[in-house]
PDB file of C-alpha atoms in Angstrom:
ATOM      1  CA  MET A1186      14.682  -1.094  -2.032  1.00 96.00           C
ATOM      2  CA  LYS A1187      11.301  -2.509  -0.995  1.00 98.00           C
ATOM      3  CA  ILE A1188       8.131  -0.630  -1.929  1.00 98.00           C
ATOM      4  CA  VAL A1189       4.660  -1.658  -0.740  1.00 97.00           C
ATOM      5  CA  HIS A1190       1.472  -0.335  -2.331  1.00 96.00           C
ATOM      6  CA  ILE A1191      -1.719  -0.420  -0.260  1.00 95.00           C
ATOM      7  CA  ARG A1192      -5.003   0.172  -2.017  1.00 91.00           C
ATOM      8  CA  GLY A1193      -8.723  -0.461  -1.784  1.00 88.00           C
ATOM      9  CA  THR A1194      -9.637  -0.786  -5.437  1.00 81.00           C
ATOM     10  CA  LEU A1195     -11.981  -3.056  -7.376  1.00 79.00           C
ATOM     11  CA  ASP A1196      -9.408  -4.358  -9.877  1.00 77.00           C
ATOM     12  CA  THR A1197     -11.364  -3.446 -12.968  1.00 76.00           C
ATOM     13  CA  PRO A1198     -10.102  -1.639 -16.061  1.00 75.00           C
ATOM     14  CA  PHE A1199     -12.716   1.040 -15.322  1.00 78.00           C
ATOM     15  CA  ASP A1200     -11.210   1.909 -11.935  1.00 76.00           C
ATOM     16  CA  GLY A1201      -8.534   4.521 -12.587  1.00 79.00           C
ATOM     17  CA  ALA A1202      -6.681   3.739  -9.359  1.00 81.00           C
ATOM     18  CA  SER A1203      -6.316   0.072 -10.347  1.00 83.00           C
ATOM     19  CA  VAL A1204      -4.747   1.047 -13.650  1.00 86.00           C
ATOM     20  CA  ALA A1205      -2.461   3.611 -12.011  1.00 88.00           C
ATOM     21  CA  VAL A1206      -1.269   1.195  -9.324  1.00 90.00           C
ATOM     22  CA  ALA A1207      -0.455  -1.448 -11.920  1.00 90.00           C
ATOM     23  CA  GLN A1208       1.561   1.076 -13.927  1.00 93.00           C
ATOM     24  CA  HIS A1209       3.411   2.341 -10.837  1.00 92.00           C
ATOM     25  CA  MET A1210       4.309  -1.204  -9.884  1.00 95.00           C
ATOM     26  CA  ALA A1211       5.456  -2.127 -13.375  1.00 96.00           C
ATOM     27  CA  SER A1212       7.800   0.859 -13.523  1.00 96.00           C
ATOM     28  CA  GLN A1213       9.098   0.514  -9.977  1.00 97.00           C
ATOM     29  CA  SER A1214       9.689  -3.224 -10.290  1.00 97.00           C
ATOM     30  CA  GLN A1215      12.549  -2.449 -12.671  1.00 97.00           C
ATOM     31  CA  VAL A1216      14.544  -0.899  -9.813  1.00 97.00           C
ATOM     32  CA  ALA A1217      12.952  -2.214  -6.594  1.00 97.00           C
ATOM     33  CA  ALA A1218      11.141  -5.141  -5.003  1.00 97.00           C
ATOM     34  CA  VAL A1219       7.455  -4.203  -5.208  1.00 97.00           C
ATOM     35  CA  ARG A1220       4.436  -5.691  -3.456  1.00 96.00           C
ATOM     36  CA  ALA A1221       0.766  -4.657  -3.206  1.00 94.00           C
ATOM     37  CA  TYR A1222      -2.044  -5.269  -0.766  1.00 94.00           C
ATOM     38  CA  ASN A1223      -5.708  -4.596  -1.391  1.00 93.00           C
ATOM     39  CA  VAL A1224      -7.736  -3.909   1.762  1.00 92.00           C
ATOM     40  CA  ARG A1225     -10.733  -5.446  -0.007  1.00 90.00           C
ATOM     41  CA  ASP A1226      -8.914  -8.801   0.026  1.00 92.00           C
ATOM     42  CA  ILE A1227      -6.806  -8.733   3.197  1.00 93.00           C
ATOM     43  CA  SER A1228      -7.353  -7.268   6.662  1.00 93.00           C
ATOM     44  CA  ALA A1229      -5.306  -4.429   8.111  1.00 93.00           C
ATOM     45  CA  ASP A1230      -4.066  -6.854  10.791  1.00 95.00           C
ATOM     46  CA  GLN A1231      -2.705  -9.195   8.140  1.00 96.00           C
ATOM     47  CA  ILE A1232      -1.055  -6.282   6.328  1.00 96.00           C
ATOM     48  CA  LEU A1233       0.630  -5.287   9.605  1.00 96.00           C
ATOM     49  CA  LYS A1234       1.948  -8.830  10.078  1.00 96.00           C
ATOM     50  CA  GLU A1235       3.371  -8.756   6.561  1.00 95.00           C
ATOM     51  CA  LEU A1236       4.986  -5.351   7.135  1.00 96.00           C
ATOM     52  CA  ILE A1237       6.591  -6.536  10.378  1.00 95.00           C
ATOM     53  CA  ALA A1238       7.988  -9.623   8.659  1.00 95.00           C
ATOM     54  CA  ASP A1239       9.293  -7.812   5.597  1.00 92.00           C
ATOM     55  CA  ARG A1240      10.073  -4.234   6.593  1.00 96.00           C
ATOM     56  CA  PRO A1241       9.605  -2.019   3.503  1.00 98.00           C
ATOM     57  CA  ASP A1242      11.599   1.099   2.686  1.00 98.00           C
ATOM     58  CA  LEU A1243       8.525   2.974   1.453  1.00 98.00           C
ATOM     59  CA  VAL A1244       4.757   2.455   1.587  1.00 97.00           C
ATOM     60  CA  VAL A1245       2.402   4.067  -0.913  1.00 96.00           C
ATOM     61  CA  PHE A1246      -1.266   4.459   0.040  1.00 95.00           C
ATOM     62  CA  HIS A1247      -3.557   4.808  -2.964  1.00 91.00           C
ATOM     63  CA  GLU A1248      -6.648   6.820  -2.072  1.00 84.00           C
ATOM     64  CA  VAL A1249      -7.208   8.767   1.109  1.00 82.00           C
ATOM     65  CA  TYR A1250     -10.405   7.820   2.949  1.00 81.00           C
ATOM     66  CA  ARG A1251     -10.075   4.140   3.777  1.00 86.00           C
ATOM     67  CA  PRO A1252     -10.520   3.293   7.487  1.00 92.00           C
ATOM     68  CA  PRO A1253      -8.277   0.183   7.213  1.00 91.00           C
ATOM     69  CA  PHE A1254      -5.402   2.498   6.244  1.00 93.00           C
ATOM     70  CA  LEU A1255      -5.414   4.203   9.649  1.00 93.00           C
ATOM     71  CA  PRO A1256      -3.868   1.453  11.827  1.00 95.00           C
ATOM     72  CA  VAL A1257      -1.321   0.742   9.106  1.00 96.00           C
ATOM     73  CA  ALA A1258      -0.318   4.410   8.856  1.00 95.00           C
ATOM     74  CA  SER A1259      -0.073   4.630  12.643  1.00 96.00           C
ATOM     75  CA  PHE A1260       2.191   1.575  12.716  1.00 96.00           C
ATOM     76  CA  LEU A1261       4.392   3.005   9.962  1.00 97.00           C
ATOM     77  CA  LYS A1262       4.761   6.284  11.796  1.00 97.00           C
ATOM     78  CA  LYS A1263       5.778   4.513  15.021  1.00 96.00           C
ATOM     79  CA  GLN A1264       8.289   2.369  13.137  1.00 96.00           C
ATOM     80  CA  LYS A1265       9.617   5.420  11.250  1.00 97.00           C
ATOM     81  CA  ILE A1266       8.855   3.808   7.899  1.00 97.00           C
ATOM     82  CA  PRO A1267       8.152   6.545   5.346  1.00 98.00           C
ATOM     83  CA  TYR A1268       4.881   6.562   3.473  1.00 97.00           C
ATOM     84  CA  VAL A1269       3.128   8.709   0.917  1.00 96.00           C
ATOM     85  CA  VAL A1270      -0.542   9.114   0.011  1.00 94.00           C
ATOM     86  CA  VAL A1271      -1.460   9.264  -3.658  1.00 92.00           C
ATOM     87  CA  PRO A1272      -5.082  10.403  -4.020  1.00 87.00           C
ATOM     88  CA  HIS A1273      -6.862   9.230  -7.156  1.00 80.00           C
TER      89      HIS A1273
END
């Protein structure tokens, strides 16, 4: 199974979402191939290229109100790739 996490966090120990994502990935990596993208570091277009090349089984969006998430979610819906939103 391939799981992709998409987030827009600051990568500091004071950002609860950063800590939660790291813990999710650590647990899931024991049973699945796990990858993460941070929309602060990579564009939505680049994320889409990566998703096309390596079709995941599940995508997890961390947070809700990030404009770069919208084209990615639209693509996932069209490709019938399941995703979940985990608000922090």
